[in-house]
Short mmCIF file of C-alpha atoms in Angstrom, two decimals:
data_model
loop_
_atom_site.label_atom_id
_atom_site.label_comp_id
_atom_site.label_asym_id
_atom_site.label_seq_id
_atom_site.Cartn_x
_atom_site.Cartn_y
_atom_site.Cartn_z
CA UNK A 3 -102.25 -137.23 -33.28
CA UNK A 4 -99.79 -140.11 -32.41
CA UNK A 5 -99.76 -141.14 -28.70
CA UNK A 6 -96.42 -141.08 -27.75
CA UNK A 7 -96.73 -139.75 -23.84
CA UNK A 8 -92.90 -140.31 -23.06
CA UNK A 9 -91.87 -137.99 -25.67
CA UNK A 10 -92.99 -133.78 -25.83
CA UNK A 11 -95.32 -133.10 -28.85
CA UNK A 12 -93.91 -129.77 -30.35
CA UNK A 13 -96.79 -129.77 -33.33
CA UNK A 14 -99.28 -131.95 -35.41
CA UNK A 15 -99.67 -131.36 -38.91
CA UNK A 16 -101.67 -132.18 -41.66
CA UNK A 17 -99.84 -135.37 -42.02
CA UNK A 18 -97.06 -135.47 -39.46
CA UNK A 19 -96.72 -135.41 -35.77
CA UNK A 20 -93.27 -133.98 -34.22
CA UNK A 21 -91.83 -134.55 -30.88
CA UNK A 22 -88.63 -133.69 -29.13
CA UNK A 23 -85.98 -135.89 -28.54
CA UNK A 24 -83.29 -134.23 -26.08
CA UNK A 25 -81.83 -130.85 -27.03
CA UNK A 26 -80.66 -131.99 -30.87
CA UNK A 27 -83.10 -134.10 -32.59
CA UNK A 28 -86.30 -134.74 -33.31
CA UNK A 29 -88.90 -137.77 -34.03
CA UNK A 30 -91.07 -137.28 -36.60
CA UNK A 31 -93.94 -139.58 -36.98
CA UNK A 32 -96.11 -139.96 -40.31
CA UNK A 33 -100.13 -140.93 -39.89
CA UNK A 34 -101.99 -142.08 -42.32
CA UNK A 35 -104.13 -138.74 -42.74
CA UNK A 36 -104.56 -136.90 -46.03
CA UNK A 37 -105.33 -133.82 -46.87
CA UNK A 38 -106.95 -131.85 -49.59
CA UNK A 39 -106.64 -127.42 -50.05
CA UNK A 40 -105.09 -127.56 -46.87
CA UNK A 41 -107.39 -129.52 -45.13
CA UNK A 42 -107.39 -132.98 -43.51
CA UNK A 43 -110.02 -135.83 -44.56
CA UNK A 44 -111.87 -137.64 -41.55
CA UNK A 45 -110.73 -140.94 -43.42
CA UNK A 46 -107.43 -141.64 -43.54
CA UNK A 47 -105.11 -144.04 -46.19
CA UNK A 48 -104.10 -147.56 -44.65
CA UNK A 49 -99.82 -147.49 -45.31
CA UNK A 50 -100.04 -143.85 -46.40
CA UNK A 51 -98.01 -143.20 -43.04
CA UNK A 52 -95.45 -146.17 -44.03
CA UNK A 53 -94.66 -145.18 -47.53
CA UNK A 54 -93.74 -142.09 -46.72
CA UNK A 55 -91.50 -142.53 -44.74
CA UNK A 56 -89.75 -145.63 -46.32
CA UNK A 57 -89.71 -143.26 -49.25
CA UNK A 58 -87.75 -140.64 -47.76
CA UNK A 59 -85.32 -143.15 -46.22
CA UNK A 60 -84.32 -144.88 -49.78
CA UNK A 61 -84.16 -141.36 -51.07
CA UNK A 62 -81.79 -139.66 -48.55
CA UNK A 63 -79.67 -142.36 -48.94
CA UNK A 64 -79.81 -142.19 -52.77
CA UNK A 65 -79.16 -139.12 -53.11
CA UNK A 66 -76.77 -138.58 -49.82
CA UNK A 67 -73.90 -137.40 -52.12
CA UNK A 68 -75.41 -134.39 -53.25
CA UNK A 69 -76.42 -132.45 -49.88
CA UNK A 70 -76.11 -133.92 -46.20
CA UNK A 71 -79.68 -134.74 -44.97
CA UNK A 72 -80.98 -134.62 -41.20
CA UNK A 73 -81.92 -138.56 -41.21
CA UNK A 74 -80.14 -140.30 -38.22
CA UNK A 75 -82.33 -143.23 -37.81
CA UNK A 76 -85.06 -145.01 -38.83
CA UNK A 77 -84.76 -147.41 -36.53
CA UNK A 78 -83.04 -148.65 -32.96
CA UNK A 79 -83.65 -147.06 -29.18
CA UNK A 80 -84.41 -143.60 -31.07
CA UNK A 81 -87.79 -145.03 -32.29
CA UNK A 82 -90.25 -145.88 -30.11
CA UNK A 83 -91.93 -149.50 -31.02
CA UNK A 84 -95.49 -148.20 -31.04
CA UNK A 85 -94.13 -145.81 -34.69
CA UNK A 86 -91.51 -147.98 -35.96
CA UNK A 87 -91.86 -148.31 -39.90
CA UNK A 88 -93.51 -144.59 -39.85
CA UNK A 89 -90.91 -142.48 -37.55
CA UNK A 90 -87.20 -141.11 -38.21
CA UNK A 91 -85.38 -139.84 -35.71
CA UNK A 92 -83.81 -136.69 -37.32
CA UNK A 93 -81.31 -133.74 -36.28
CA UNK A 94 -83.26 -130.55 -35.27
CA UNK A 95 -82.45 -128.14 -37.58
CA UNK A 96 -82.76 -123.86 -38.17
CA UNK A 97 -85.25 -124.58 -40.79
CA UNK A 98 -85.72 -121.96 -43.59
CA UNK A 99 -88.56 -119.87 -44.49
CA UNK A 100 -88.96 -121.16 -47.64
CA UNK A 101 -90.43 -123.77 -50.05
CA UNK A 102 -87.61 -125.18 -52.47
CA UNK A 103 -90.13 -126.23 -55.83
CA UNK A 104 -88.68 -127.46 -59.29
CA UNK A 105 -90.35 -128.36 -62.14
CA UNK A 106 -89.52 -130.36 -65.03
CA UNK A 107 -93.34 -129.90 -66.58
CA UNK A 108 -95.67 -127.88 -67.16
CA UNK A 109 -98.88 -128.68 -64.73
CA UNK A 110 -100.86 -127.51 -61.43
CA UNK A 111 -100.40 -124.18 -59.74
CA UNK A 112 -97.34 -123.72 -62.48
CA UNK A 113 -99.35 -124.26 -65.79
CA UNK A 114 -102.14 -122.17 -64.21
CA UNK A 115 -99.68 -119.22 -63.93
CA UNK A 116 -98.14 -120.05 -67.05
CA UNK A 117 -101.20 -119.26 -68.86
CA UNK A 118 -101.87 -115.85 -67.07
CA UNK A 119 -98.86 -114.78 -67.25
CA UNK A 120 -96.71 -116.67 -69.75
CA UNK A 121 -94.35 -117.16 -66.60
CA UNK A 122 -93.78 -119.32 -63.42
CA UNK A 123 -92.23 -117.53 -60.48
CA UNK A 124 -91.03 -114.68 -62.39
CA UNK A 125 -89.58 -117.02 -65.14
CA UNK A 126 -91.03 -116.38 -68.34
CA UNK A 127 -91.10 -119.50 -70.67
CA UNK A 128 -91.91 -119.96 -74.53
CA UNK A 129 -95.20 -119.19 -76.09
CA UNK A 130 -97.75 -122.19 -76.71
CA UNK A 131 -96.83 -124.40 -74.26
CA UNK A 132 -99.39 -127.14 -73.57
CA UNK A 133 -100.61 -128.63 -69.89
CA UNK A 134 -98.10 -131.58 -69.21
CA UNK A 135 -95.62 -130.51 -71.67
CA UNK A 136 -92.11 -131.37 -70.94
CA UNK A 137 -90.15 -127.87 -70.20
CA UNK A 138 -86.89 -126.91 -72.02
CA UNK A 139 -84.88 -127.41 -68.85
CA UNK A 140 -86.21 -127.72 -65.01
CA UNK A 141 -86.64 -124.28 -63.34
CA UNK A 142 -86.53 -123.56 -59.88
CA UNK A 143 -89.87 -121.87 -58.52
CA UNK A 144 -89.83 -121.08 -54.79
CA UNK A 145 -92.93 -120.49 -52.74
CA UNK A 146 -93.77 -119.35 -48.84
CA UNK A 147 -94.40 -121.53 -46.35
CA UNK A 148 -98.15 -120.97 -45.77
CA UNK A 149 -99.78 -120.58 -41.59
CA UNK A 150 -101.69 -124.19 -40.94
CA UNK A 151 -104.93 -123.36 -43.03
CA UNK A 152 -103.26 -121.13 -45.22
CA UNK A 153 -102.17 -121.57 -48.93
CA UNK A 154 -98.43 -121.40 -49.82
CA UNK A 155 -97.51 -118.30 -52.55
CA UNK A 156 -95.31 -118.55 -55.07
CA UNK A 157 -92.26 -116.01 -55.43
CA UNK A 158 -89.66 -115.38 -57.79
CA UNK A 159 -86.38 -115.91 -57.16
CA UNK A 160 -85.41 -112.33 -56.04
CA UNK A 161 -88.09 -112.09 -52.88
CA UNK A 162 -86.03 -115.46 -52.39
CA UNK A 163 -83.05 -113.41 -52.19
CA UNK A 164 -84.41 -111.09 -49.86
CA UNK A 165 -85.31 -113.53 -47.27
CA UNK A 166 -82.56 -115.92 -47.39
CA UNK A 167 -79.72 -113.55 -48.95
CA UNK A 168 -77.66 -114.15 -51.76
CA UNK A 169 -75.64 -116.78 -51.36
CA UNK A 170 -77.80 -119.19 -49.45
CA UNK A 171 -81.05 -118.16 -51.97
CA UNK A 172 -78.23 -119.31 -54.93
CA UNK A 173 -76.92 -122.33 -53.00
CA UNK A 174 -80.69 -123.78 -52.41
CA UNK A 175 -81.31 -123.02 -55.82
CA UNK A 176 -78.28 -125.02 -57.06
CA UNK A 177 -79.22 -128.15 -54.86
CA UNK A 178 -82.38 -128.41 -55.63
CA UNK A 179 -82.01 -128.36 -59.32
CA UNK A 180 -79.23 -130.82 -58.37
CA UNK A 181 -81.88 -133.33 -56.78
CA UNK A 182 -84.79 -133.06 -58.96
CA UNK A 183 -82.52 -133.93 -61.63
CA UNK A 184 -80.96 -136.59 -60.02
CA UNK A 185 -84.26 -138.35 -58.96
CA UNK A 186 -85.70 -137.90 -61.80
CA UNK A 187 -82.20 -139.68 -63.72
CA UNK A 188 -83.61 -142.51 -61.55
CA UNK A 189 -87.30 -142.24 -61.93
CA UNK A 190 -86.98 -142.68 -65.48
CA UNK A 191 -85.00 -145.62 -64.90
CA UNK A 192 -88.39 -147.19 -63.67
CA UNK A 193 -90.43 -145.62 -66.27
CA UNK A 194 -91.28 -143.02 -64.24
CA UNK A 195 -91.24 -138.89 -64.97
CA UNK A 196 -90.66 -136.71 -62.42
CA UNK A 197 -93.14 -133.94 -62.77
CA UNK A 198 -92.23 -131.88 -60.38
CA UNK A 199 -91.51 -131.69 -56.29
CA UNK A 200 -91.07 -129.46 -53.45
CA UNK A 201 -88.03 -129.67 -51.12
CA UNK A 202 -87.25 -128.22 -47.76
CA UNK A 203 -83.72 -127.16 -46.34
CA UNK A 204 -82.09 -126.29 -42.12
CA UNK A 205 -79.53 -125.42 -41.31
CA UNK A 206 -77.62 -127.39 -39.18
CA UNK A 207 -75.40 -127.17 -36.30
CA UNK A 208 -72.28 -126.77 -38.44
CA UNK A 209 -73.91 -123.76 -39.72
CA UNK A 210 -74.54 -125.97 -43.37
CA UNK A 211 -77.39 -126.62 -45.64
CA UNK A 212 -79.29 -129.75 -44.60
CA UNK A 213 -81.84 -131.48 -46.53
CA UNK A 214 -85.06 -132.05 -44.45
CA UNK A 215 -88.94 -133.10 -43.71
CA UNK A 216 -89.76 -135.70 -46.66
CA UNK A 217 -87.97 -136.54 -50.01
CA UNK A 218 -89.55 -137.29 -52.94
CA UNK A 219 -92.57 -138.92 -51.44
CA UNK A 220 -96.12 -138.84 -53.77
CA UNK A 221 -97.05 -136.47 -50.74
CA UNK A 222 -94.13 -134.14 -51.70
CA UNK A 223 -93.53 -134.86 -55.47
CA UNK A 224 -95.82 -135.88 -59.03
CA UNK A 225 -94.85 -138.95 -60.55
CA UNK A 226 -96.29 -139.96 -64.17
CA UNK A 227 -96.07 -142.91 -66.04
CA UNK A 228 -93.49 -142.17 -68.94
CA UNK A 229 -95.56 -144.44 -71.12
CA UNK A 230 -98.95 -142.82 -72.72
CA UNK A 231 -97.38 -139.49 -71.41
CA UNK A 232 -99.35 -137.26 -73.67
CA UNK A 233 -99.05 -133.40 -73.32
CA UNK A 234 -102.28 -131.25 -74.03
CA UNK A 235 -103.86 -133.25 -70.82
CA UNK A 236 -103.69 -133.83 -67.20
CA UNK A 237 -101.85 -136.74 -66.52
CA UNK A 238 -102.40 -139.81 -64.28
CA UNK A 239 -100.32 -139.66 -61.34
CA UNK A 240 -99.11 -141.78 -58.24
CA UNK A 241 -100.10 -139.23 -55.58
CA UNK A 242 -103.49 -137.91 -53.80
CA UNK A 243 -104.70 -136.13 -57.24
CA UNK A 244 -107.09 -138.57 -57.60
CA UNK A 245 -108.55 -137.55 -53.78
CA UNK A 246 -108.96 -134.45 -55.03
CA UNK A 247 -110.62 -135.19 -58.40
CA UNK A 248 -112.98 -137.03 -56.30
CA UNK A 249 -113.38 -133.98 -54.00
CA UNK A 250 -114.60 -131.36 -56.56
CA UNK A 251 -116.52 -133.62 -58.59
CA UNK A 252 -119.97 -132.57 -57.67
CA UNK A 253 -121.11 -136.16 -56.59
CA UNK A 254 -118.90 -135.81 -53.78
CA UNK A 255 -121.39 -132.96 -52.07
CA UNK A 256 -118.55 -131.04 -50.84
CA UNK A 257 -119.63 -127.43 -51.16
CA UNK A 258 -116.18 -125.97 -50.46
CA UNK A 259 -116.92 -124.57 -47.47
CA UNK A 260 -117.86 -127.58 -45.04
CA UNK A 261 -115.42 -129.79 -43.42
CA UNK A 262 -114.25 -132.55 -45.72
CA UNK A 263 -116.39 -135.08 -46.40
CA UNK A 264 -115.09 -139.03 -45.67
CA UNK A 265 -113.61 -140.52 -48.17
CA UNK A 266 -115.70 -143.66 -50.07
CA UNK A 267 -113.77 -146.82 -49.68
CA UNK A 268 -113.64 -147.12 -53.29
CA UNK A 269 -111.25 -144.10 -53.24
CA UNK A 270 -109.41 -145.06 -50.02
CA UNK A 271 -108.55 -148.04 -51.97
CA UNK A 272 -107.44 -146.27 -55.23
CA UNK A 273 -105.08 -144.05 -53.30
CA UNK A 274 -103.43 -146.50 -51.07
CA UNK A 275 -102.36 -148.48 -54.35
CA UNK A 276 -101.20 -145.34 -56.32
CA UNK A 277 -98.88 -145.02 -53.26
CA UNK A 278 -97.68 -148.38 -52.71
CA UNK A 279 -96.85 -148.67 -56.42
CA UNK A 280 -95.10 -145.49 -56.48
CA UNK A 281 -93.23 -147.04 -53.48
CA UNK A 282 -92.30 -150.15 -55.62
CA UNK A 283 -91.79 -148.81 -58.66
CA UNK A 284 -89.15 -146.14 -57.59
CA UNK A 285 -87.14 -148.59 -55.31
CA UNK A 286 -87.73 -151.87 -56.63
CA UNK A 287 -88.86 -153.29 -52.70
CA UNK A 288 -91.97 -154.47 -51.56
CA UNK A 289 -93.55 -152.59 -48.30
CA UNK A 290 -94.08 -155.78 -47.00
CA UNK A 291 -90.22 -155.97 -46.64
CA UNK A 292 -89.89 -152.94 -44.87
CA UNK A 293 -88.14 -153.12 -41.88
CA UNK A 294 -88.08 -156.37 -41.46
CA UNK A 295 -85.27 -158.58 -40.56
CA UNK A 296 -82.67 -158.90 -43.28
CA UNK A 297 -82.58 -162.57 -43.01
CA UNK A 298 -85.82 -162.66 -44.45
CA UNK A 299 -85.28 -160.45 -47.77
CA UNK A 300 -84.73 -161.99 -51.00
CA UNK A 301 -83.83 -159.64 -53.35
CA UNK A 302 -80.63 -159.94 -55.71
CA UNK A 303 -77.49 -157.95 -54.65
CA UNK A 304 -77.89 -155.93 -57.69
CA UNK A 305 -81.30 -154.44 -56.37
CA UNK A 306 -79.54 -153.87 -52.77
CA UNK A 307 -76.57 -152.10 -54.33
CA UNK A 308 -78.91 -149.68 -56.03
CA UNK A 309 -81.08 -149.19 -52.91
CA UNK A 310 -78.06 -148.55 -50.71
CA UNK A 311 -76.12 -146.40 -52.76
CA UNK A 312 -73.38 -147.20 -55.44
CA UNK A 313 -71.02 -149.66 -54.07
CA UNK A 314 -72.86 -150.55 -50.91
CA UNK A 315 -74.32 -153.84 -50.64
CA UNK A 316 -75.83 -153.65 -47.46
CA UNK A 317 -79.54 -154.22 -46.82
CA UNK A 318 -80.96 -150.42 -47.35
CA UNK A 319 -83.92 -151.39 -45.09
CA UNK A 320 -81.79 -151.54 -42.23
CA UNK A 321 -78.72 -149.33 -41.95
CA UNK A 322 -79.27 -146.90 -38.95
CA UNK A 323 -76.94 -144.46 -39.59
CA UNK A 324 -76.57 -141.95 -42.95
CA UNK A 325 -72.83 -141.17 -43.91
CA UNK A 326 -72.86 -137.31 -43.83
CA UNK A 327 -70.88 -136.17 -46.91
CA UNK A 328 -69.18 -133.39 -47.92
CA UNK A 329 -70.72 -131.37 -50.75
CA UNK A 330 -70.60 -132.80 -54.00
CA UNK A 331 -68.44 -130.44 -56.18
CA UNK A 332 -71.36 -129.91 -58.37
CA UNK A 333 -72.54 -127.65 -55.96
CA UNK A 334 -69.31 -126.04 -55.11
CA UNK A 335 -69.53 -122.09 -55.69
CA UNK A 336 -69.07 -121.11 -59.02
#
């Protein structure tokens, strides 16, 4: 838990700590913790915390034209010194019952259904598909949002309907195919795929959909390298996979039962530079550079354009505020 005694703690997490500021928004503050079958490791990942949240900041302001997002700040008299490269002060939102998960491949929880079914989420896909294989088009696979302790289910897309309605079920649907395909445009400009992710939608004070929690973090999303990608195999990722390879291996000791055993340093290491890459590699920035004064970046104007969104040329570590737009007119209703 993050000591923060001026401000109320409303919950902890697995990762993140949340605390009320005023009546309409909240701080949310990312540790260093990781977590494995919805459990949290004694040992936690120096910079974990960090990436995250730098993460989410480039991406909500990448991807700002497609859906308004909650971020206000990520920095100023909102954030408290002792959390400042790890907290964003966000609006509160009426956040929705649901899980918002596309995929682009074929791999985890989705490939295992695949082969029991010949489906994901309801969805049924061609015969013969192969572990990491690249799907015909990215499909939209919802899934509860689990109790602490418990595992999230997937659903198909008409339980969707029934707890959301309609329209709303349609219009997360729409957005959400909207952003996994834009970040993973991007992604690939880095030599990245985009596997697959999970979102998470409010709704806001307007009465709106708002784009929320994290965005396209390796906590929240499977990156590959598009180089060597191979299908027929599990592939090597930038997120905590490799924790959890370690986990199961039997030289571990973990009998699946006990509390999770600390993490060798060997590992802690591993997974705290499959982050930090995935942080450089995606935005082109150094952590290091994080936050810090803009005076003291070097970086060509051409990388700060792309960082701040096209046109702006403004230091994307810094700006406070996030223009709010209106809908993009891809997601109009049709």
């Amino acid at each position: 838990m993050t000591p923060l005694p001026a401000l109320e703690r409303l919950a902890a997490g697995k990762v993140r700590d949340l605390y009320a500021v005023g009546d309409d928004h909240l701080l949310i503050v990312a540790s260093d913790r990781i977590s494995a079958f919805e459990r949290v490791f004694p040992t936690s990942v120096p910079e974990k915390g960090r990436v995250l949240t730098a993460m989410s900041v480039f991406w909500f302001r990448e991807l700002a034209d497609v859906l308004p997002n909650h971020l206000v700040a990520c920095d100023g008299p909102g954030v408290p010194a002792s959390v400042r490269g790890r907290a964003l002060l966000v609006e509160r939102l009426d956040m929705l019952p649901v899980e918002a998960v596309v995929r682009g491949y074929l791999t985890g929880r989705g490939y295992a259904d695949y082969r029991r079914w010949g489906a994901v989420c309801g969805l049924a896909l061609p015969p013969g598909l192969a572990e990491s294989a690249r799907l015909p088009e990215p499909i939209f696979t919802p899934s509860t949002k689990a109790r602490p302790g418990e595992k999230d289910e997937n659903i198909d897309f008409g339980t969707c309907v029934s707890v959301l309605g309609r329209a709303l079920a349609e219009e997360v649907r729409e957005a959400s195919l909207e952003l996994y395909r834009r970040g993973a445009a991007r992604a690939a400009e880095q030599g990245l795929l985009l596997a697959d992710t999970k979102f998470e939608f409010g709704i806001g004070a307007g009465g709106g959909l708002v784009l929320a929690d994290e965005l396209l973090t390796p906590d929240s999303a499977r990156y590959w390298l598009a180089d060597g990608h191979q299908p027929g195999v599990p592939q090597p990722s930038f997120d905590k996979q490799h924790v959890r390879d370690w986990l199961v291996d039997p030289a571990s000791g973990w009998d699946c039962v006990s509390p999770l055993p600390p993490l060798p340093p060997e590992v802690v290491t591993a997974t705290r530079d499959r982050y930090l890459e995935a942080y450089r590699r995606i935005t082109g920035l150094s952590l290091a550079d994080w936050l810090r004064d803009p005076a003291d970046l070097r970086q060509p104007a051409s990388r700060l354009g792309q960082c701040g969104g096209a046109g702006d040329r403004r230091d994307p570590h810094r700006e406070q505020d996030v223009h709010r737009p209106c809908r993009s007119a891809a997601l109009q209703p049709r």
